[in-house]
Coordinates of C-alpha atoms in Angstrom, one line a residue:
X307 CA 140.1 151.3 67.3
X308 CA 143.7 151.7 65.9
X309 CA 146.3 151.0 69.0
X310 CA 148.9 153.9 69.4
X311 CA 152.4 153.1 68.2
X312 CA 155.4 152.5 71.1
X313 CA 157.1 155.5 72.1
X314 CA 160.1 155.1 69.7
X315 CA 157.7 154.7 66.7
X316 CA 155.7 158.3 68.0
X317 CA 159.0 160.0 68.9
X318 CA 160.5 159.2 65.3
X319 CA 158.0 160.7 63.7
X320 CA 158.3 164.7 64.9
X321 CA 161.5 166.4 63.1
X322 CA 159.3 169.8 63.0
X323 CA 157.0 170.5 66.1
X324 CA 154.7 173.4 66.9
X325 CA 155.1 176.3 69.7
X326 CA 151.7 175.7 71.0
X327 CA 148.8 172.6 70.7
X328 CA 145.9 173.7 72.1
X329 CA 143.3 170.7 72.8
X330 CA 139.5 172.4 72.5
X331 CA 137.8 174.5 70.1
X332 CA 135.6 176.6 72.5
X333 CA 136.4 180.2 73.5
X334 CA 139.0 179.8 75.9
X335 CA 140.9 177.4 72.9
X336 CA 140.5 179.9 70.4
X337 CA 141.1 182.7 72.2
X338 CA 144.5 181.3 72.9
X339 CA 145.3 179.9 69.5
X340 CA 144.3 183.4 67.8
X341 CA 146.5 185.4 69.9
X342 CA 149.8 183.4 70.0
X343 CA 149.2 182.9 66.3
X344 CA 149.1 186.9 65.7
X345 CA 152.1 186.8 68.0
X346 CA 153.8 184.7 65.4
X347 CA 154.2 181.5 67.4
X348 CA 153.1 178.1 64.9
X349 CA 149.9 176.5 66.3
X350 CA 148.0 174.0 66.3
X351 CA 144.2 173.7 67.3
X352 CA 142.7 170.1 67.7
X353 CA 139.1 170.3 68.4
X354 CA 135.9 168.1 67.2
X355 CA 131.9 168.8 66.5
X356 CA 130.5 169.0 70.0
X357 CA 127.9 165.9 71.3
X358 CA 124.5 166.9 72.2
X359 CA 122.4 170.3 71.4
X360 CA 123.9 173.6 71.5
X361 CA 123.7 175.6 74.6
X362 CA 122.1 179.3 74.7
X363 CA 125.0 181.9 75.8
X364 CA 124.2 185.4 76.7
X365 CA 126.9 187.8 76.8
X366 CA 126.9 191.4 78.5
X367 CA 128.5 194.3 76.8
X368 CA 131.4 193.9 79.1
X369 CA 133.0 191.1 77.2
X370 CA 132.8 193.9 74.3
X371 CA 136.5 195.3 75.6
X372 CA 137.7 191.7 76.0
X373 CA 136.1 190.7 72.3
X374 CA 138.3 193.6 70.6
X375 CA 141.5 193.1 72.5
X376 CA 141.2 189.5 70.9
X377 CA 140.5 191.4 67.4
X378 CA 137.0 189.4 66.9
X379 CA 134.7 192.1 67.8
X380 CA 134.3 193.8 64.4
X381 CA 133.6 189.9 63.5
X382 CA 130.9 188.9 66.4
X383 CA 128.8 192.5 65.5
X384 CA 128.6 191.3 61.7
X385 CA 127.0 187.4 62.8
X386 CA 123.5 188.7 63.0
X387 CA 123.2 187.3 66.5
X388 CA 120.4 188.8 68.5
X389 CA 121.4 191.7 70.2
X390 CA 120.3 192.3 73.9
X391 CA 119.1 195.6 75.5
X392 CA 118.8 193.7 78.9
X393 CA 117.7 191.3 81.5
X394 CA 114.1 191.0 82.7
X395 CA 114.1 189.4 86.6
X396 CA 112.5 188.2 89.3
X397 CA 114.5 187.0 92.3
X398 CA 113.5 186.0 95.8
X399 CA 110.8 188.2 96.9
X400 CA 111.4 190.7 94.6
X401 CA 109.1 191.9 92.2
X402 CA 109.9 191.4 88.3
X403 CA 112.0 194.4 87.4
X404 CA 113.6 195.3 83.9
X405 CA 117.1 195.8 84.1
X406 CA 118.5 197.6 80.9
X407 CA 122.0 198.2 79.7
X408 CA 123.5 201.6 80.5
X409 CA 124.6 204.3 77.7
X410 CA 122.7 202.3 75.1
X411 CA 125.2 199.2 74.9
X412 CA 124.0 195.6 73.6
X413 CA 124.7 192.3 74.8
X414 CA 125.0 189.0 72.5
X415 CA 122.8 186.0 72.8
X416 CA 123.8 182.9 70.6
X417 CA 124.0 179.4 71.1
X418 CA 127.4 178.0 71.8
X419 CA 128.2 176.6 68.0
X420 CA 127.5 179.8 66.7
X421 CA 129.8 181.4 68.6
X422 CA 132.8 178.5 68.2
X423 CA 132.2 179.1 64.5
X424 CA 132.7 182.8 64.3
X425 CA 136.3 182.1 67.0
X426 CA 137.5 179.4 65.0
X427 CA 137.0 181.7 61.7
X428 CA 138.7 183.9 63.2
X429 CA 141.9 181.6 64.7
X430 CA 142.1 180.4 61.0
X431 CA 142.3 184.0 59.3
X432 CA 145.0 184.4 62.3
X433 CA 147.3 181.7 60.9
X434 CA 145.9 178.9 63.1
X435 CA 146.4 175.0 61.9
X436 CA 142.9 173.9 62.7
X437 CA 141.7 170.8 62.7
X438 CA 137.8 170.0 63.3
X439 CA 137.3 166.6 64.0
X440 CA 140.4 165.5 65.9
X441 CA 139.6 163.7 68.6
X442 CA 143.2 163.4 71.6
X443 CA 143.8 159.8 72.4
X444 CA 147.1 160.3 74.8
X445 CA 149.4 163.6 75.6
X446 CA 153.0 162.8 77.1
X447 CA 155.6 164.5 77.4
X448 CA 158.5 163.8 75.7
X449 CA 162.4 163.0 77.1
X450 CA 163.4 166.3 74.6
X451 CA 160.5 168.1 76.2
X452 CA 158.0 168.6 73.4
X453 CA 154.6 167.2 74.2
X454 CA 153.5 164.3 72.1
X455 CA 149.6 164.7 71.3
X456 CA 148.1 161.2 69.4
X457 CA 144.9 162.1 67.8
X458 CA 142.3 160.1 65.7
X459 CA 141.3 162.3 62.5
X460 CA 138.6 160.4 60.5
X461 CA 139.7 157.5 60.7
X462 CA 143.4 158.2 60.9
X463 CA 146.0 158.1 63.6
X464 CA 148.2 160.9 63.6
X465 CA 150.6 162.6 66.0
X466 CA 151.9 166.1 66.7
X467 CA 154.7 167.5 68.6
X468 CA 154.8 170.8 70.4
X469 CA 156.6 172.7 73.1
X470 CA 153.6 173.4 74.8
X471 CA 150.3 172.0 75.2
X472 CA 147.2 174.7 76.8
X473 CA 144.2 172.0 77.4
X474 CA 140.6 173.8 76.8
X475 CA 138.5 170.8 76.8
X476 CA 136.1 171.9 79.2
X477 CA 134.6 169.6 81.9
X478 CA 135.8 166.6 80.7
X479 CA 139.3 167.2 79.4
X480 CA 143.0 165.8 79.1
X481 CA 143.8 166.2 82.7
X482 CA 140.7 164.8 84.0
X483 CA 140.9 161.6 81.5
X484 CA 144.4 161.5 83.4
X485 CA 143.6 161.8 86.3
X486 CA 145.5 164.0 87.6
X487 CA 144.9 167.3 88.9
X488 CA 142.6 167.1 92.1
X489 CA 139.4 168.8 92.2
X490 CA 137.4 170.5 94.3
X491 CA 133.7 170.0 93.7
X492 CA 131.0 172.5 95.0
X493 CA 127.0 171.5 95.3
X494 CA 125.6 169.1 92.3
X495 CA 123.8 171.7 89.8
X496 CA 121.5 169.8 87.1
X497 CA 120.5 171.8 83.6
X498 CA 117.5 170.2 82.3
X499 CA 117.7 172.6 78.3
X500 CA 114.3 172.6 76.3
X501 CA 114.0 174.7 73.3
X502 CA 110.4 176.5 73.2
X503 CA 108.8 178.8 70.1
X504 CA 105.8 181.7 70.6
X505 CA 104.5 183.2 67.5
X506 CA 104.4 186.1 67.2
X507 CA 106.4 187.1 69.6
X508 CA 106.8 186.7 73.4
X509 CA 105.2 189.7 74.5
X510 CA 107.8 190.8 77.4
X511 CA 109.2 194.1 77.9
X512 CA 111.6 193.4 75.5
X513 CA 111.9 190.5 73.7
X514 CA 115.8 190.7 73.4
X515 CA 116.6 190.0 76.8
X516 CA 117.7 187.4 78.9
X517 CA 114.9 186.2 81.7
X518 CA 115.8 185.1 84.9
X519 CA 113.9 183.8 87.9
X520 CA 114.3 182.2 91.1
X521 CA 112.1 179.5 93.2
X522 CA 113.0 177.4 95.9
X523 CA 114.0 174.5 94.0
X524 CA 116.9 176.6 91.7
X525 CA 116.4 178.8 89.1
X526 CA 115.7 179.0 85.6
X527 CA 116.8 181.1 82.7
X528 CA 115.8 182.2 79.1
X529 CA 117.9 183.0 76.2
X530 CA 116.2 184.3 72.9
X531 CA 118.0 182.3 70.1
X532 CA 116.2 184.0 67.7
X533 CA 112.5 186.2 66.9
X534 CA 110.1 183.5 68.2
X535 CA 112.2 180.7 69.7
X536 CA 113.9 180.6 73.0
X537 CA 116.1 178.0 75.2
X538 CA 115.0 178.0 78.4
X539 CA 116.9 176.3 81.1
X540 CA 116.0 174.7 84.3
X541 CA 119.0 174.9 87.3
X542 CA 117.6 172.1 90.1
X543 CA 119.4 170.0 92.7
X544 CA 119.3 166.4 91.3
X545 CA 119.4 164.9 94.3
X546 CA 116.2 166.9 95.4
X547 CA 114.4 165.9 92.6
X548 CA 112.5 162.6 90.9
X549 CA 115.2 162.4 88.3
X550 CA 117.4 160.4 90.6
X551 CA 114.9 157.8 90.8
X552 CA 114.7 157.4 87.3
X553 CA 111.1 159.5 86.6
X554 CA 110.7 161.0 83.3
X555 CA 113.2 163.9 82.5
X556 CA 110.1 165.6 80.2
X557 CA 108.0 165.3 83.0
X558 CA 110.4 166.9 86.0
X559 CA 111.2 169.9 83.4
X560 CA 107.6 170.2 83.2
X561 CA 106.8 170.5 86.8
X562 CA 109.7 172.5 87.4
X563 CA 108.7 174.8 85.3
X564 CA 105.3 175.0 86.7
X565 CA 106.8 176.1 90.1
X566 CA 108.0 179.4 88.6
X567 CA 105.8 182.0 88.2
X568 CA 107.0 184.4 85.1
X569 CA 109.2 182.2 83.2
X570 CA 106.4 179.4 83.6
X571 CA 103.6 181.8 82.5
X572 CA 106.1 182.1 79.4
X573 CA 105.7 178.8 78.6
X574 CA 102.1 178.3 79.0
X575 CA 101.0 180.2 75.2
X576 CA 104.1 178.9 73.7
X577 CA 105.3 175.4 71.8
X578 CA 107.7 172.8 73.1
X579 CA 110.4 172.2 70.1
X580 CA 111.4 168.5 70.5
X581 CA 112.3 166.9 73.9
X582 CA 113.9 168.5 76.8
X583 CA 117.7 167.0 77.7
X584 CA 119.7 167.3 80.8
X585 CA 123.9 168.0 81.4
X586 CA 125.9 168.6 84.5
X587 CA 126.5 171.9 85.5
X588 CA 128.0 171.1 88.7
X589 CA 130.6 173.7 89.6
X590 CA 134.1 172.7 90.4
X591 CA 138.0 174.0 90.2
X592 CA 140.8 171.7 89.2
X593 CA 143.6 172.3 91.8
X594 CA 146.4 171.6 89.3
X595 CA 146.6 173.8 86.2
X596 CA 150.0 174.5 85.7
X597 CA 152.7 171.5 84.9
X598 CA 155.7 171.4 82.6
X599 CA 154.9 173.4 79.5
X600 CA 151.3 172.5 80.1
X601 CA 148.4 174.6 81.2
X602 CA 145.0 173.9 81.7
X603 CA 142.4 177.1 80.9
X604 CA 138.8 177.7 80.7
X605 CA 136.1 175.4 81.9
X606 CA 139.1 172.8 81.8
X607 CA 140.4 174.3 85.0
X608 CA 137.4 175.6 86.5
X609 CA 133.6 176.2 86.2
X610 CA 131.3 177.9 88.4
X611 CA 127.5 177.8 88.3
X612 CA 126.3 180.5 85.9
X613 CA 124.0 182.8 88.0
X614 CA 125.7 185.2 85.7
X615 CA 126.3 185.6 81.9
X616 CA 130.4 185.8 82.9
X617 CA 131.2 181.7 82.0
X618 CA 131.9 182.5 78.3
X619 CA 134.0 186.3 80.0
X620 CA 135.8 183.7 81.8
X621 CA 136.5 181.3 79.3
X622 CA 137.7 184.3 77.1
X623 CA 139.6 185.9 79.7
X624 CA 141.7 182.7 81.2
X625 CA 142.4 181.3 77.1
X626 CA 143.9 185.3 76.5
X627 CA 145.9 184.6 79.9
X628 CA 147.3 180.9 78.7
X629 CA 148.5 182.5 75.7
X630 CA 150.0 185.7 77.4
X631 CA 152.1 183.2 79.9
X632 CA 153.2 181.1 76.5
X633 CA 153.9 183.6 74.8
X634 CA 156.2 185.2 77.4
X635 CA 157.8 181.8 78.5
X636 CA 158.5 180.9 75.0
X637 CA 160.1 184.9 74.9
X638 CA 162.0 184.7 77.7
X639 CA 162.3 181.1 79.5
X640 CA 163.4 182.7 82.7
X641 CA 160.1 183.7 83.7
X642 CA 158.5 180.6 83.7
X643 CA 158.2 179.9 87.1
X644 CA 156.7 183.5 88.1
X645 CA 154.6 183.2 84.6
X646 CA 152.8 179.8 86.1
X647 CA 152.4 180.8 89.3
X648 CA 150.3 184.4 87.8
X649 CA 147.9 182.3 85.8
X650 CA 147.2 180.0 89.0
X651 CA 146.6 182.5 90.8
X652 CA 144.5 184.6 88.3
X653 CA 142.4 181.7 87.8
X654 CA 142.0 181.4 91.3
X655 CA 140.6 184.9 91.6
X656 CA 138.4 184.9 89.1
X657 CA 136.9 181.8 90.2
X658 CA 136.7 183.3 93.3
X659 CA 135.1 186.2 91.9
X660 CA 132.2 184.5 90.5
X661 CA 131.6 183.1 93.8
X662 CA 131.0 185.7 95.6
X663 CA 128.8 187.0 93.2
X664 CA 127.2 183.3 93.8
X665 CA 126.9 183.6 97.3
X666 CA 125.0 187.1 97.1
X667 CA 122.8 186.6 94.7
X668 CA 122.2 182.8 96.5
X669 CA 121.5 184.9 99.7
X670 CA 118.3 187.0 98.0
X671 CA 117.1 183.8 96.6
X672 CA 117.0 181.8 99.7
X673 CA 113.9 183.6 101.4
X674 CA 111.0 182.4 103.4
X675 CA 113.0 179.7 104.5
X676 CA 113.8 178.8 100.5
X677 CA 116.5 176.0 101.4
X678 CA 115.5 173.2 99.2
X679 CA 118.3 174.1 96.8
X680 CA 119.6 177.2 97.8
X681 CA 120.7 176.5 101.7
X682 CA 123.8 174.2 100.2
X683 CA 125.2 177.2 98.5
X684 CA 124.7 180.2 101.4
X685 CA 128.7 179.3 102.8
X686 CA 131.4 181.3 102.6
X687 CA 133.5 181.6 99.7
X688 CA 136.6 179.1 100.5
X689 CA 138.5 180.5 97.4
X690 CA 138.8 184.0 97.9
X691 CA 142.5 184.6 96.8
X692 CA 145.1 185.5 99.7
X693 CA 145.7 189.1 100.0
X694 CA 143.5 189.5 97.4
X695 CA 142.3 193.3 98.2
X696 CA 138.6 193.6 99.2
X697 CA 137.5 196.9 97.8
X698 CA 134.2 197.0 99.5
X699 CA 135.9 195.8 102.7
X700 CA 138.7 199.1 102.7
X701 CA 136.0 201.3 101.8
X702 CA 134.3 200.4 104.9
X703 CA 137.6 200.3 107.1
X704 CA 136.9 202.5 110.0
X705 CA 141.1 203.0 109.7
X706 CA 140.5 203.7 106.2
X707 CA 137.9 206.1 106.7
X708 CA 139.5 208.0 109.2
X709 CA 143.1 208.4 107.1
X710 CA 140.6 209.6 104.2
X711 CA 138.8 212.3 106.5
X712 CA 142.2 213.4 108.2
X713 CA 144.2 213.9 104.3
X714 CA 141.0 215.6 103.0
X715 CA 140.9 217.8 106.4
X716 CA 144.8 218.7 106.7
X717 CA 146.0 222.1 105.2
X718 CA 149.3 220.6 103.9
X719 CA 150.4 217.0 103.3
X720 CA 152.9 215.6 104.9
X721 CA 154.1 211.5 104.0
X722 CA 156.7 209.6 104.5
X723 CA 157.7 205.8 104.2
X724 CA 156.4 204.0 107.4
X725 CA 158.9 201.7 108.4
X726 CA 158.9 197.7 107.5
X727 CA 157.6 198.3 104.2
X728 CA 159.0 195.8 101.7
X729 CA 159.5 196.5 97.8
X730 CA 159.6 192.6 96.3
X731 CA 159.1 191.9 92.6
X732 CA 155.9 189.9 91.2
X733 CA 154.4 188.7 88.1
X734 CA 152.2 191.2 86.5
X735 CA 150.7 191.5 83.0
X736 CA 151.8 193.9 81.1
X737 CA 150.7 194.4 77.6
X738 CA 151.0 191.0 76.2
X739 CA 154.2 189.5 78.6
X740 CA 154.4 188.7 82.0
X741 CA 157.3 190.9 83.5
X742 CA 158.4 191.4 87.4
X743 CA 157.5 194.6 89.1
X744 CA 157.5 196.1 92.4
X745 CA 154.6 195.3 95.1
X746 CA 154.7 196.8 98.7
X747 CA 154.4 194.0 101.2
X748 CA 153.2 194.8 104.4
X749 CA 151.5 192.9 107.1
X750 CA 148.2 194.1 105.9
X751 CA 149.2 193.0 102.3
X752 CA 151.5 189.6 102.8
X753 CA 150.8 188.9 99.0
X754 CA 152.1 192.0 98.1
X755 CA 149.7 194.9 96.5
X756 CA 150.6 196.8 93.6
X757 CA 147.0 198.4 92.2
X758 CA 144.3 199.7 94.0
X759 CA 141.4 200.3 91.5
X760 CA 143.3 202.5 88.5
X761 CA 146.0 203.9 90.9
X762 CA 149.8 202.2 91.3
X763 CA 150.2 202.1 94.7
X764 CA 154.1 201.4 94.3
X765 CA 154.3 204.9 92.3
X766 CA 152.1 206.4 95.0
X767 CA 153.6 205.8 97.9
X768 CA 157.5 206.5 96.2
X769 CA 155.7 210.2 95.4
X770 CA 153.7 211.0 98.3
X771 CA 156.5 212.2 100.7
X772 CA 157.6 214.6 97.7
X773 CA 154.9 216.9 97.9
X774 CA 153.0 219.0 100.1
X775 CA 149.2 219.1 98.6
X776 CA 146.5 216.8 97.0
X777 CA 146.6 218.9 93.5
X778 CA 150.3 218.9 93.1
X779 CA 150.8 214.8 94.0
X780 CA 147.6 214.6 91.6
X781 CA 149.4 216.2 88.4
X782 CA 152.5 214.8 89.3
X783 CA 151.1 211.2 89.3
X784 CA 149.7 211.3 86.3
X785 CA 152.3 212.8 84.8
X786 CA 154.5 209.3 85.8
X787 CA 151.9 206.8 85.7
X788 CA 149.0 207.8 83.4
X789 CA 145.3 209.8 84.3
X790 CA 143.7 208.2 87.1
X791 CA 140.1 209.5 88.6
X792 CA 141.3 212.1 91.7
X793 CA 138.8 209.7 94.1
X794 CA 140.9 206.5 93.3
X795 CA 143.9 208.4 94.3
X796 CA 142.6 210.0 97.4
X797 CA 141.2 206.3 98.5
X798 CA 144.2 205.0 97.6
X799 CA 146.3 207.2 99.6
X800 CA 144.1 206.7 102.5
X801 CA 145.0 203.2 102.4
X802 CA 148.6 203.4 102.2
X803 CA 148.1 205.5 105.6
X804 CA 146.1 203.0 107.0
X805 CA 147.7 199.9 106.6
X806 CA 150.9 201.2 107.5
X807 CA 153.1 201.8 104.2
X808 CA 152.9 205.3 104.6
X809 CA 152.5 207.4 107.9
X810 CA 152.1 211.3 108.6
X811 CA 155.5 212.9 109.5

């Protein structure tokens, strides 16, 4: 291997550097790249082919809205990947049930190089400089304060020079080959992947969708990759398991399967394609993903066991955050600080998001005493995002409820400001730049609280004490902030009354 040239040597060579390197070619690095790119920023992408199969992905509908703000949908419905109508389930004690899409929408399922082909397509067309087989031997920053990337290209070591680095590469990326950036590590999680074919078809419901069962010893999943051939996945606790003591990996897939009832009676007519194979899917958050002009986005920064289809939602989402934060530092350098601090703690949330989701559906699989690998993951979400609003939680505030029953019930309204209530400007995203706007901060809301559901609370409460009915404060606030469903803004004003930002006069 080629030994990297002193820092004089590297620094000598960069008269011309990029806005943006982005290290990692999966959604959350394309995502990023395409979107600064369009925002007219110079790029560069270094990725490489990934090692080992390709993993089955199954993507709702929802990441539809996210796919065509990043201008790939049109691209994505022209692949010819299989489109879903569904899921098909059977979780804890629960019979199998057919869950279908509403209003006729279709999911995606693909393996994971398919869809990296179609982004990175797309993040050339977008003015992208991408190169596919660059593999990052050493990132430093700079004493001018461009980053320094050293990368081996077939063969050849070359260097790059940018103002910012955004690191998408996943699991094991720049900041863990660091080591920096403390992580916190949730329950070990094995995937043990074998690809399986049934001719001439696999007689389900519908053959489109994605299968998902429970058992006590994890849970397993099937994607359809294609007419007759399908990945299915095996989730298990290693340490529970014969792997750890070095049996066959063939053999524990086998049994594993064997303890499931519908996905295993899948696999009983149909062919195994080649040998089964085995990655960590241990979930995990890295503490640190903001340093000086770097970011860290995507599985890179976090990864949460995927009980849902939401891990490649998630990469999307946080790569489209990285590049909103860039691209508003690199507009306005004064926001930089309140710019960081939003994408940690949007990360945070969405992380904690996911975990919740976790623990719920981790509490219907753990029946009849189910503990083997389910117990471990049963405790409360650690993560959950200070002042973070908890919809469900309001809507079942008996304070709430009683605000909501005394506005409904009162024949004119009649606000005002309670006192205490503090106006203090946050990050928010708006379009694509992070600006500072108004949040109320109350005791009920340290972290300050500027959107309940589709309703701006800030606008809310400012027009409240100006009116004297529901239907008038209704028009006018759409009139100022946009159309808004009348419940949102009637359970929105109840919580304003409740938690003390607004009070009857």
């Amino acid at each position: 291997m080629k030994s990297l040239p002193p820092p004089d040597s590297l620094r000598a060579t960069h008269r011309n550097p990029y806005d943006v390197a982005i290290l990692g070619g999966g959604p959350a690095g394309t995502a990023a790249a395409r979107m600064l790119s369009l925002w007219g920023h110079r790029v560069l992408l270094l990725t490489r082919p990934p090692r080992g199969p390709a993993l089955a992905e199954s993507l709702t509908p929802s990441c539809g809205k996210l796919l065509a703000q990043l201008g790939v949908l049109d691209a994505m419905n022209r692949a010819g990947f299989v489109r879903s109508t569904g899921h098909t389930v059977k979780w804890g004690n629960s019979d199998v049930r057919v869950e279908s899409f509403g209003h006729g929408e279709l999911g995606w399922q693909l393996l994971s190089s398919q869809l990296d082909r179609v982004l990175l397509r797309q993040a050339q067309l977008a003015g992208v400089k991408v190169h596919r087989h660059a593999k990052v031997r050493r990132v430093m920053l700079d004493s001018d304060g461009h980053w320094r990337t050293s990368y081996e290209e077939r063969g050849t070591l070359r260097h790059a020079s940018s103002r910012w680095v955004i690191d998408c590469t996943g699991r094991a990326g720049l900041m863990s080959r660091a080591g920096s950036g403390r992580v916190s590590a949730g329950p070990r999680t094995m995937a043990i992947l074998g690809l399986w074919e049934r001719r001439p078809d696999w007689q389900l419901a519908n053959d489109s969708h994605t299968c998902v069962e429970s058992y006590p010893g994890g849970w397993v999943w099937s994607v359809p990759v294609s007419r007759v051939r399908r990945q299915i996945t095996v989730m298990l606790d290693p340490s529970r398991t014969d792997v750890a003591e070095g049996r066959r990996l063939a053999l524990t897939y086998r049994d594993e399967l064997a303890r499931t009832s519908m996905i295993g009676a899948m696999t009983e007519r149909a062919r195994a394609i080649g040998v089964p194979w085995a990655r960590d899917a241990s979930s995990y958050t890295r503490e640190t993903q903001t340093r000086a002009r770097l970011l860290v986005a995507g599985d890179a920064a976090s990864f949460v066991d995927p009980l849902s289809s939401f891990g490649v939602k998630k990469a999307l989402a946080s790569g489209w955050l990285s590049a909103v934060v860039v691209h508003s530092v690199l507009s306005d350098a004064n926001i930089e600080g309140p710019a960081l601090a939003l994408f940690s703690a949007r990360e945070r949330a969405m992380v904690a998001g996911l975990r919740r989701q976790q623990g719920v559906l981790a509490q219907e699989a753990a029946i009849d005493g189910a503990a083997e690998f389910w117990g471990g993951r049963l405790g409360p979400n650690e993560l959950v995002q200070p002042g973070e609003p908890n919809l469900t939680a309001l809507r079942d505030d008996t304070e709430v409820v009683a605000a909501f029953q005394a506005i409904r019930g009162a024949a004119t309204l009649r606000l005002q400001e309670a006192t205490g209530v503090v106006r203090k400007a946050l990050p928010v995203v708006e379009g694509h730049q992070v600006a500072l706007r108004d949040h109320l901060v109350v005791p009920a809301f340290p972290d300050g609280i500027r959107y309940l559901r589709n309703v701006n609370v800030v606008t809310l409460a400012a027009l409240a004490p100006r009116h004297t009915d529901v239907p008038s404060l209704y028009l006018a606030y759409c009139r100022e902030a946009g159309d808004a469903p009348i419940a949102d803004l009637l359970g929105a004003l109840a919580v304003l009354v409740a938690k003390g930002i607004l009070r009857f006069a």
